[in-house]
PDB file of C-alpha atoms in Angstrom:
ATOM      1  CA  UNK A   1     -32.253-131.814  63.062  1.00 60.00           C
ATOM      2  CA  UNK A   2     -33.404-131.706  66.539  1.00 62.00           C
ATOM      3  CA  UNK A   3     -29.938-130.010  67.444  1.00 69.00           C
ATOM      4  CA  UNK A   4     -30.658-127.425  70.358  1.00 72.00           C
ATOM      5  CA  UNK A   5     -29.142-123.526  70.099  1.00 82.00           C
ATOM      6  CA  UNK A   6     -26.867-122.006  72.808  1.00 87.00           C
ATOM      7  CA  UNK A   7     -26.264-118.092  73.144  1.00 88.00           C
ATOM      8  CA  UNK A   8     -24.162-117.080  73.455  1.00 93.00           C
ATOM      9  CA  UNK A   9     -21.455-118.990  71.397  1.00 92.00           C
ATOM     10  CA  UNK A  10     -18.618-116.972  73.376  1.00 95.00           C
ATOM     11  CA  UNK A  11     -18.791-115.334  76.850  1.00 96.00           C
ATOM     12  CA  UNK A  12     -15.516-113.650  78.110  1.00 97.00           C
ATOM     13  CA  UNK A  13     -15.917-112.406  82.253  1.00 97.00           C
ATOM     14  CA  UNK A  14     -13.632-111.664  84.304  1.00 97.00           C
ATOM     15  CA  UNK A  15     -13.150-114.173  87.622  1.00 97.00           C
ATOM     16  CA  UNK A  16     -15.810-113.514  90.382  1.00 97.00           C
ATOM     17  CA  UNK A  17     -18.246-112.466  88.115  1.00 97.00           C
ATOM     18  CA  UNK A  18     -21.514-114.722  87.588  1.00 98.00           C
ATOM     19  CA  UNK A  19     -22.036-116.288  83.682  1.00 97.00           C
ATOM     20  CA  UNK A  20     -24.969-117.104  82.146  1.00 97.00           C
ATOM     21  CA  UNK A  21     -25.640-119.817  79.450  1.00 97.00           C
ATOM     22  CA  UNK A  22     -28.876-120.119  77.465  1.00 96.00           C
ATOM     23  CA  UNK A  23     -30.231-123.637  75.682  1.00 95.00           C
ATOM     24  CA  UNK A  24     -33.348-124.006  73.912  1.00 95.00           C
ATOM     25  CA  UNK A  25     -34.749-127.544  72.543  1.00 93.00           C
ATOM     26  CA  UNK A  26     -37.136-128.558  70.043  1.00 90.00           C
ATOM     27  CA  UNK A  27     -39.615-130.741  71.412  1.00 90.00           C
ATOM     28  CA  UNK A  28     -40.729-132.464  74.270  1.00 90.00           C
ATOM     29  CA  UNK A  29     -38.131-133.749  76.812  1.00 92.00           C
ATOM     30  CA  UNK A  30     -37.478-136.489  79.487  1.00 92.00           C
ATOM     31  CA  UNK A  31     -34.684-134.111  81.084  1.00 94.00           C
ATOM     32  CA  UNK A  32     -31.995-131.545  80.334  1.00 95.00           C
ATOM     33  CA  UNK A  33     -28.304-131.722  81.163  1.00 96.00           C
ATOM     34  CA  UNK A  34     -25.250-129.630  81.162  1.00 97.00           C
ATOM     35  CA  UNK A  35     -21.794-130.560  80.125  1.00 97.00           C
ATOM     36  CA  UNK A  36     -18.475-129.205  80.883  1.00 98.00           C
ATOM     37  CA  UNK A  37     -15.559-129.291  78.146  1.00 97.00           C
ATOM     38  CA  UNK A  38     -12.170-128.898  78.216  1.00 96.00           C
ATOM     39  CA  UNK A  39      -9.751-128.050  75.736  1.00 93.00           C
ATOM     40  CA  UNK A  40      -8.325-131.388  74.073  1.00 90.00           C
ATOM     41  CA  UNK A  41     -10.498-133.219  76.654  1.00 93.00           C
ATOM     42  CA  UNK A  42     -14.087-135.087  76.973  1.00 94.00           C
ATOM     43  CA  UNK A  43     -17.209-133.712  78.146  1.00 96.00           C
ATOM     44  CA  UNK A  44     -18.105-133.806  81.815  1.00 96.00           C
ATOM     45  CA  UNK A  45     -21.458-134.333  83.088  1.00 96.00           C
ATOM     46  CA  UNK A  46     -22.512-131.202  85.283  1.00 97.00           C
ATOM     47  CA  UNK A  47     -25.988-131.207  85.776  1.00 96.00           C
ATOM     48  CA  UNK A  48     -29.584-132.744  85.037  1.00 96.00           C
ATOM     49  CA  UNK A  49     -32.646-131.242  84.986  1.00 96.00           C
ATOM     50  CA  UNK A  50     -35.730-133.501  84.436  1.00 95.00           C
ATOM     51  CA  UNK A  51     -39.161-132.073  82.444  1.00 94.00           C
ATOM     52  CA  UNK A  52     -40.931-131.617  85.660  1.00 95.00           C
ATOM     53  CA  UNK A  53     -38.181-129.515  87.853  1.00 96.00           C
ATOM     54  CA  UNK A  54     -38.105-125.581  87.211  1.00 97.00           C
ATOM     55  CA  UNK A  55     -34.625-124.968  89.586  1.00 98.00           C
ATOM     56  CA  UNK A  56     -31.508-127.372  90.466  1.00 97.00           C
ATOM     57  CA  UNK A  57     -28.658-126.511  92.199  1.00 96.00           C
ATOM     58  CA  UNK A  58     -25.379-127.710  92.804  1.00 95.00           C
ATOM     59  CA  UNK A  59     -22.571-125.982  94.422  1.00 97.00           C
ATOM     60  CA  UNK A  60     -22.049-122.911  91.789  1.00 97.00           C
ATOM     61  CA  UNK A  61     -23.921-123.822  89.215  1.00 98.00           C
ATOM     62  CA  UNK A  62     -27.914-123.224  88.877  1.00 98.00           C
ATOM     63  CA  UNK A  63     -30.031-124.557  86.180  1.00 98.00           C
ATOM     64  CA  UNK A  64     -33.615-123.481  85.195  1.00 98.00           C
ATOM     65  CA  UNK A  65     -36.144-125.058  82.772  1.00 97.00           C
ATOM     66  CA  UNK A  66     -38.957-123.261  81.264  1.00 97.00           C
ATOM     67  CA  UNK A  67     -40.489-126.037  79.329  1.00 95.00           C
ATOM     68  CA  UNK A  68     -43.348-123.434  78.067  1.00 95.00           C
ATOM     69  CA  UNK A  69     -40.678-121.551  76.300  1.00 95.00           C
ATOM     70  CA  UNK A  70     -38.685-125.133  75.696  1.00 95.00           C
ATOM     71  CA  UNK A  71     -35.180-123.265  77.068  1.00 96.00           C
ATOM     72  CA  UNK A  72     -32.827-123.728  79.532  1.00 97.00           C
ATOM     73  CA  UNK A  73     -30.102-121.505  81.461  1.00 97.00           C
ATOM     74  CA  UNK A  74     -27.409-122.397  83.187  1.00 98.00           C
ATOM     75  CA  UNK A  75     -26.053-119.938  85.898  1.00 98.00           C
ATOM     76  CA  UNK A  76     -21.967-120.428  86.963  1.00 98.00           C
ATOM     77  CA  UNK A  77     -21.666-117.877  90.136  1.00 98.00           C
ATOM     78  CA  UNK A  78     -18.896-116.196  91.317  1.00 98.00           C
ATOM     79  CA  UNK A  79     -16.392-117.338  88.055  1.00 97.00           C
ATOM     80  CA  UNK A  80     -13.061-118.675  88.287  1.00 97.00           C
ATOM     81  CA  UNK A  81     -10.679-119.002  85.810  1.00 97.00           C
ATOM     82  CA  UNK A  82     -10.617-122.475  85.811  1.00 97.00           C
ATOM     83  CA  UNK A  83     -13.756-122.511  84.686  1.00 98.00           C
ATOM     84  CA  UNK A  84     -12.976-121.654  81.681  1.00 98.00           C
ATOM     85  CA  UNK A  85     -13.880-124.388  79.079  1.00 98.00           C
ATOM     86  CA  UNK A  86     -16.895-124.967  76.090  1.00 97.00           C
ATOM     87  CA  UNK A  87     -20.188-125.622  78.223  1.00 97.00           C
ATOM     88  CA  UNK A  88     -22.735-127.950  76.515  1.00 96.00           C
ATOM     89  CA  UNK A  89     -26.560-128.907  77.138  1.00 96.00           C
ATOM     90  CA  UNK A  90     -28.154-132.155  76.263  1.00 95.00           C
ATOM     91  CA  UNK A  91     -31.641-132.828  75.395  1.00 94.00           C
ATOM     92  CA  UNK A  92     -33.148-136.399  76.206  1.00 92.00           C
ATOM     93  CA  UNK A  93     -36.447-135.659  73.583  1.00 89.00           C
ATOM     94  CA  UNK A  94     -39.256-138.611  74.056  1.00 84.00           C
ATOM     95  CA  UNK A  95     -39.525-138.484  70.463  1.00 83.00           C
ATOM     96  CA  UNK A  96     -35.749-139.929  69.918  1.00 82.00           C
ATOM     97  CA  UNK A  97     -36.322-142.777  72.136  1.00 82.00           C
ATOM     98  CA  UNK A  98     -34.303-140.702  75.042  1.00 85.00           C
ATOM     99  CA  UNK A  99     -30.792-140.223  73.407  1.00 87.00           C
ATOM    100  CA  UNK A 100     -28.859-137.313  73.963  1.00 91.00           C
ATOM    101  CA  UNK A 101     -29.218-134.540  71.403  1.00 92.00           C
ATOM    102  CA  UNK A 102     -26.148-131.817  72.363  1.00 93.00           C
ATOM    103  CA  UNK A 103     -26.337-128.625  71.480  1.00 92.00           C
ATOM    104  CA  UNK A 104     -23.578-126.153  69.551  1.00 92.00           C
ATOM    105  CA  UNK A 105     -22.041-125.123  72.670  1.00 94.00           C
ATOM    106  CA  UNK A 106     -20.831-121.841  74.746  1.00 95.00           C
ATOM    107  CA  UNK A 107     -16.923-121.220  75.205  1.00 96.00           C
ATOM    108  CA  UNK A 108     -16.512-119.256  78.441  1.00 97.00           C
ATOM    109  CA  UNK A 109     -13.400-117.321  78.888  1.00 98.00           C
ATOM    110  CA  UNK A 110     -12.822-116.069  82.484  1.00 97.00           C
ATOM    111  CA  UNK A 111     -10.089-113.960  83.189  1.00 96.00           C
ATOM    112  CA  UNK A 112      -8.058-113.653  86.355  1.00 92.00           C
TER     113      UNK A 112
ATOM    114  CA  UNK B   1     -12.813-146.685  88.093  1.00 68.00           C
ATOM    115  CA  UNK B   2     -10.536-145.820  84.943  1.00 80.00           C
ATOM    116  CA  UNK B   3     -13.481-144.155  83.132  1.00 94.00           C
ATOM    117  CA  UNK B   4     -14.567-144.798  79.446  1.00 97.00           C
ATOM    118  CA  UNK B   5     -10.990-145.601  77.797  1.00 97.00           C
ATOM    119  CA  UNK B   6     -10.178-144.421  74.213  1.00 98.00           C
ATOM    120  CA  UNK B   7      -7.649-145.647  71.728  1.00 97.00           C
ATOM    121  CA  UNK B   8      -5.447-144.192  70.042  1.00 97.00           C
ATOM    122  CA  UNK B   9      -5.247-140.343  71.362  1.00 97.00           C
ATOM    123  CA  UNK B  10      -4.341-139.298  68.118  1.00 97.00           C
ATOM    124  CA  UNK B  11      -4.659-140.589  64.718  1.00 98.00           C
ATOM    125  CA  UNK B  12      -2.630-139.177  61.447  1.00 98.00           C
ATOM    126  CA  UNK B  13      -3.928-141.036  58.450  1.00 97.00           C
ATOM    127  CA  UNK B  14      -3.893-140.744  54.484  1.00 97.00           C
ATOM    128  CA  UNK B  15      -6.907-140.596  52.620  1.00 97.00           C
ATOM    129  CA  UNK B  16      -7.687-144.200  50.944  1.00 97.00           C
ATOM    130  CA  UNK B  17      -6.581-146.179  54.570  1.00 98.00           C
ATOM    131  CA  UNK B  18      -8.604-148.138  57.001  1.00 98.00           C
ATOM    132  CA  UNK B  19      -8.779-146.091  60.521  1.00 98.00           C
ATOM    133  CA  UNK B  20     -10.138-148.347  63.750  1.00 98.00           C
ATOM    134  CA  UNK B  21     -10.837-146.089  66.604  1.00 98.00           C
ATOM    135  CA  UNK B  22     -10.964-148.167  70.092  1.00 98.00           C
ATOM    136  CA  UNK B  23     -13.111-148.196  73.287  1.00 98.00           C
ATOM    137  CA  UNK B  24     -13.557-149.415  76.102  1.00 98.00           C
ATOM    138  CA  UNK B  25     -16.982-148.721  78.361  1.00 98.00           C
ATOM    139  CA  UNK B  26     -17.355-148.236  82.447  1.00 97.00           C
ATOM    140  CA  UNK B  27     -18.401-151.345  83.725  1.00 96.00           C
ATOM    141  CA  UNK B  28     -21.545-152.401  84.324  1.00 94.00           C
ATOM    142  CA  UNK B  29     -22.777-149.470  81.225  1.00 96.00           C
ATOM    143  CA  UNK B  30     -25.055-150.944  79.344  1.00 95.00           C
ATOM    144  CA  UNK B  31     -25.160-148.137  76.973  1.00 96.00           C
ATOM    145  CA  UNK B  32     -22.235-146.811  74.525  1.00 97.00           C
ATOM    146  CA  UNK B  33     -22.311-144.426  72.369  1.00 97.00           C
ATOM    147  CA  UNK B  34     -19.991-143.146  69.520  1.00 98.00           C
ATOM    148  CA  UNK B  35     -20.006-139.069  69.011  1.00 97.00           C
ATOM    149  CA  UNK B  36     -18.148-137.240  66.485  1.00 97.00           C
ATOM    150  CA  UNK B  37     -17.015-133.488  67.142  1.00 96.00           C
ATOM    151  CA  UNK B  38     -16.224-130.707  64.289  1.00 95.00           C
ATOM    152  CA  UNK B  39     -16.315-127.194  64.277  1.00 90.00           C
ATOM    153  CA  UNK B  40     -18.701-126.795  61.538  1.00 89.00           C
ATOM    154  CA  UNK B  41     -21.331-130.294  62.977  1.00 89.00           C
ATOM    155  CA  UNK B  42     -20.402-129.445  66.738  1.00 91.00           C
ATOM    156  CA  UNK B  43     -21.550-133.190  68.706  1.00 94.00           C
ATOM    157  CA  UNK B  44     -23.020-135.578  66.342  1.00 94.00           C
ATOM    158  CA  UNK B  45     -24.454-139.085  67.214  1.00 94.00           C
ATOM    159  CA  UNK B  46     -23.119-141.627  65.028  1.00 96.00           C
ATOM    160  CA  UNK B  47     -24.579-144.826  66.968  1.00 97.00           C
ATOM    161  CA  UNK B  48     -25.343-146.424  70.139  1.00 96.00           C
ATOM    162  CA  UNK B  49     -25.359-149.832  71.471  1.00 97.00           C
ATOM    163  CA  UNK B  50     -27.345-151.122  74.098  1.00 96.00           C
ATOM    164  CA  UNK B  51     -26.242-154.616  75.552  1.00 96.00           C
ATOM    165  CA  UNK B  52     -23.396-154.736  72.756  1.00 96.00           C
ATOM    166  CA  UNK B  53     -26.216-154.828  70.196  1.00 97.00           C
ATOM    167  CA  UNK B  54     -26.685-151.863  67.760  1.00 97.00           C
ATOM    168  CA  UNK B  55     -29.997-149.734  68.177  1.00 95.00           C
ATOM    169  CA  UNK B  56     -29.703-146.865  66.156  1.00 94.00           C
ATOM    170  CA  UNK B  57     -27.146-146.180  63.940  1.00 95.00           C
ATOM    171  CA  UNK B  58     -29.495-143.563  61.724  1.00 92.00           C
ATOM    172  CA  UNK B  59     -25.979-140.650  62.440  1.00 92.00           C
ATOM    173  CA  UNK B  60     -23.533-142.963  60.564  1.00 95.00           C
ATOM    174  CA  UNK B  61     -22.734-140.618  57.680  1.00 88.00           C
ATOM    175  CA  UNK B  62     -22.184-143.482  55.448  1.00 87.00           C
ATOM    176  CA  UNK B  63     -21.705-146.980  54.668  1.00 92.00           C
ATOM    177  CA  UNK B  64     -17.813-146.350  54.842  1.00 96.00           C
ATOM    178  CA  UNK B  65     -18.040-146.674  58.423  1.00 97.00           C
ATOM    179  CA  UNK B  66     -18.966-149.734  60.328  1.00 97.00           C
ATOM    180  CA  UNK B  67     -19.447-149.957  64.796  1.00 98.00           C
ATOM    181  CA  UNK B  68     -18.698-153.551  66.377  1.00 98.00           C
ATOM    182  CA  UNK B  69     -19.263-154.354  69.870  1.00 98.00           C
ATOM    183  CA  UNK B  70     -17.862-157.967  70.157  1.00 97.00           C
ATOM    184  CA  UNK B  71     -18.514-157.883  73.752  1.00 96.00           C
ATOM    185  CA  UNK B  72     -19.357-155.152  76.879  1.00 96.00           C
ATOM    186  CA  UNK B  73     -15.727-154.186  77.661  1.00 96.00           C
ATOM    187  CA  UNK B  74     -14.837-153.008  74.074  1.00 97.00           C
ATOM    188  CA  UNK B  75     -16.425-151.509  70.913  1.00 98.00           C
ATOM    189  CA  UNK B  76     -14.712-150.305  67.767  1.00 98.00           C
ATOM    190  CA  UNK B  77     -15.746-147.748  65.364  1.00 98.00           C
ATOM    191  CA  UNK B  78     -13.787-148.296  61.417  1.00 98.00           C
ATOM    192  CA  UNK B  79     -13.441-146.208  58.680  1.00 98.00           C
ATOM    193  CA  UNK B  80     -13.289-147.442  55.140  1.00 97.00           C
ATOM    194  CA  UNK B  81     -11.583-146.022  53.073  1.00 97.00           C
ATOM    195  CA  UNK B  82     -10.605-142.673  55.369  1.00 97.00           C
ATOM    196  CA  UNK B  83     -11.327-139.319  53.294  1.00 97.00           C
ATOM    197  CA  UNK B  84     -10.178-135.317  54.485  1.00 97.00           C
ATOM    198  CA  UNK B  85     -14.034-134.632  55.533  1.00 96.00           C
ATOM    199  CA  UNK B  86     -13.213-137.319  57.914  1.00 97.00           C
ATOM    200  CA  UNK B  87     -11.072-134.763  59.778  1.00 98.00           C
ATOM    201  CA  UNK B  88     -12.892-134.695  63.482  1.00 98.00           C
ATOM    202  CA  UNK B  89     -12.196-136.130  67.154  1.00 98.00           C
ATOM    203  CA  UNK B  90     -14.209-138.924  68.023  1.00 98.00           C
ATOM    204  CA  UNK B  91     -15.806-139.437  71.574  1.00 98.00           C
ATOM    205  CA  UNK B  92     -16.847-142.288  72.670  1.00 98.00           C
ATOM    206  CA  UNK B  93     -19.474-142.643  75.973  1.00 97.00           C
ATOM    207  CA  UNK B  94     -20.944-145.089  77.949  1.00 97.00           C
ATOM    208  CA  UNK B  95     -23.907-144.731  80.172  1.00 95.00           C
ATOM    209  CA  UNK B  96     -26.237-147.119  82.403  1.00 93.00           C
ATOM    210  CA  UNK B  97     -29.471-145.478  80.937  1.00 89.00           C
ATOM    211  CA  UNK B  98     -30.410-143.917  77.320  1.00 86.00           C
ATOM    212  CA  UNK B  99     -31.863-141.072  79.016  1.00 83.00           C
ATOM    213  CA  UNK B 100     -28.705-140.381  81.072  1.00 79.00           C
ATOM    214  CA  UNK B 101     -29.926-140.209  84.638  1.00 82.00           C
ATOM    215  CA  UNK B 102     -26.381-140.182  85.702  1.00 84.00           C
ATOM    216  CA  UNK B 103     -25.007-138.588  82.448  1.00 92.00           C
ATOM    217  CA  UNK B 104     -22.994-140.262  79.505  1.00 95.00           C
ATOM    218  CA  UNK B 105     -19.414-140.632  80.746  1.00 96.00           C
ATOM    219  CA  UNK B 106     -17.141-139.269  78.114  1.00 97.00           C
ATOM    220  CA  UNK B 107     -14.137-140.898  76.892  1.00 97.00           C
ATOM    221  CA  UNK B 108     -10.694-138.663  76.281  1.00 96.00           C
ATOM    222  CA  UNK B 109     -11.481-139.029  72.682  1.00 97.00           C
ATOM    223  CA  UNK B 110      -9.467-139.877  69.209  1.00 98.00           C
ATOM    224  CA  UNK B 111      -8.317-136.743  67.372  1.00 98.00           C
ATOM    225  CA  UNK B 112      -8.397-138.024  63.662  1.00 98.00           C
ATOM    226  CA  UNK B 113      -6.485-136.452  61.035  1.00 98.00           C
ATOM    227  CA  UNK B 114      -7.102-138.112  57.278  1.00 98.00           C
ATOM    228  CA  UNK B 115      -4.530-135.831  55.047  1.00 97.00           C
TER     229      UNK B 115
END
C-alpha cells in the first residue's frame, strides 16, 4: 500500500494555540494536499502543495514539503475551536497515474 | 453550485440485500471517484471514472460490488449481496483533474449499515 502516515493520530490544544500535523509519502509525487473533515461530514479541500514548492500559505494554515525526507507538515496558527475536525493529506504519486492516495488522518481537538 | 450530491444519507440494510449508493458529480468534473471510509482502512479508493468510463477499479474489494456511470450527472456504486464487513460510509468525489489541481470535491457521503 502506498497509504501515507500522519502523527500524530490525536492532537488536543487549547484555542489560540498553533497545531502541527505531520504526513509522510512513499514515493515520488506530482503534489501534496490537505483535507479538512468534519464529524458526519465530507472532506474539504484545504491546501495543495506541488513537488517543486517548499512553503504555501493560506490565511492560517502553512504547508511545507521536504521531498528529500518525502514528508509534509501542515501548520494551523492561532487555533480555534472550530477547527476542530480529522485533518487529512493526499498524495498525487506519478507512479499511480496521479490519483489521490489519503493518508490515516489527525483528529484535532481544540478547546475553548 | 450544489456540490457533489449523495444518496441516501444513511443506509440500514440486512446482510444477503442489494445496497445502490447514488451520486451525482459537479458539473463540468470529468473525474469521479468512489472512496470508502472505516476506522480500521481509514480512505480507501474503490474506483474512478474519467469521462463516465471506468479507469481503475484495482480498490474494488470484490466482485460483489459493481460502479456504473450511465452518464456525467450520475454514477452508482451496488453491492451484491451486502455482508457486516460492509459496515463503512461511502464518499463519493468529483474532480476536473486526476491529480487534483483544484482538489476532489467531496460528497456528504452514505453511512452504510449491513446488520
Amino acid at each position: 500500500s502506498q497509504q501515507g502516515e500522519e502523527d500524530p493520530q490525536a492532537l488536543s490544544i487549547q484555542e489560540g494555540e498553533n497545531a502541527t500535523m505531520n504526513c509522510s509519502y512513499k514515493t515520488s509525487i506530482n503534489n501534496l494536499q490537505w483535507y479538512r473533515q468534519n464529524s458526519g461530514r465530507g472532506l474539504v479541500h484545504l491546501i495543495l502543495i506541488r513537488s517543486n514548492e517548499r512553503e504555501k500559505h493560506s490565511g492560517r494554515l502553512r504547508v511545507t514539503l521536504d521531498t528529500s525526507k518525502k514528508s509534509s507538515s501542515l501548520l494551523i496558527t492561532a487555533s480555534r475551536a472550530a477547527d476542530t475536525a480529522s485533518y487529512f493529506c493526499a498524495s498525487s504519486y506519478y507512479n499511480q497515474g496521479g490519483k489521490l492516495i489519503f493518508g490515516q488522518g489527525t483528529e484535532l481537538s481544540v478547546k475553548p | 453550485d450544489a456540490g457533489v450530491i449523495q444518496s441516501p444519507r444513511h443506509e440500514v440494510t440486512e446482510m444477503g440485500q442489494e445496497v445502490t449508493l447514488r451520486c451525482k458529480p459537479i458539473s463540468g468534473h470529468d473525474y469521479l471517484f468512489w472512496y470508502r471510509q472505516t476506522m480500521m482502512r481509514g480512505l480507501e479508493l474503490l474506483i474512478y471514472f474519467n469521462n463516465n468510463v471506468p479507469i481503475d477499479d484495482s480498490g474494488m474489494p470484490e466482485d460483489r460490488f459493481s460502479a456504473k456511470m450511465p452518464n456525467a450527472s450520475f454514477s452508482t456504486l451496488k453491492i451484491q449481496p451486502s455482508e457486516p464487513r460492509d459496515s463503512a460510509v461511502y464518499f463519493c468525489a468529483s474532480s476536473k483533474e486526476l491529480q487534483g489541481a483544484y482538489g476532489y470535491t467531496f460528497g456528504s457521503g452514505t453511512r452504510l449499515t449491513v446488520v
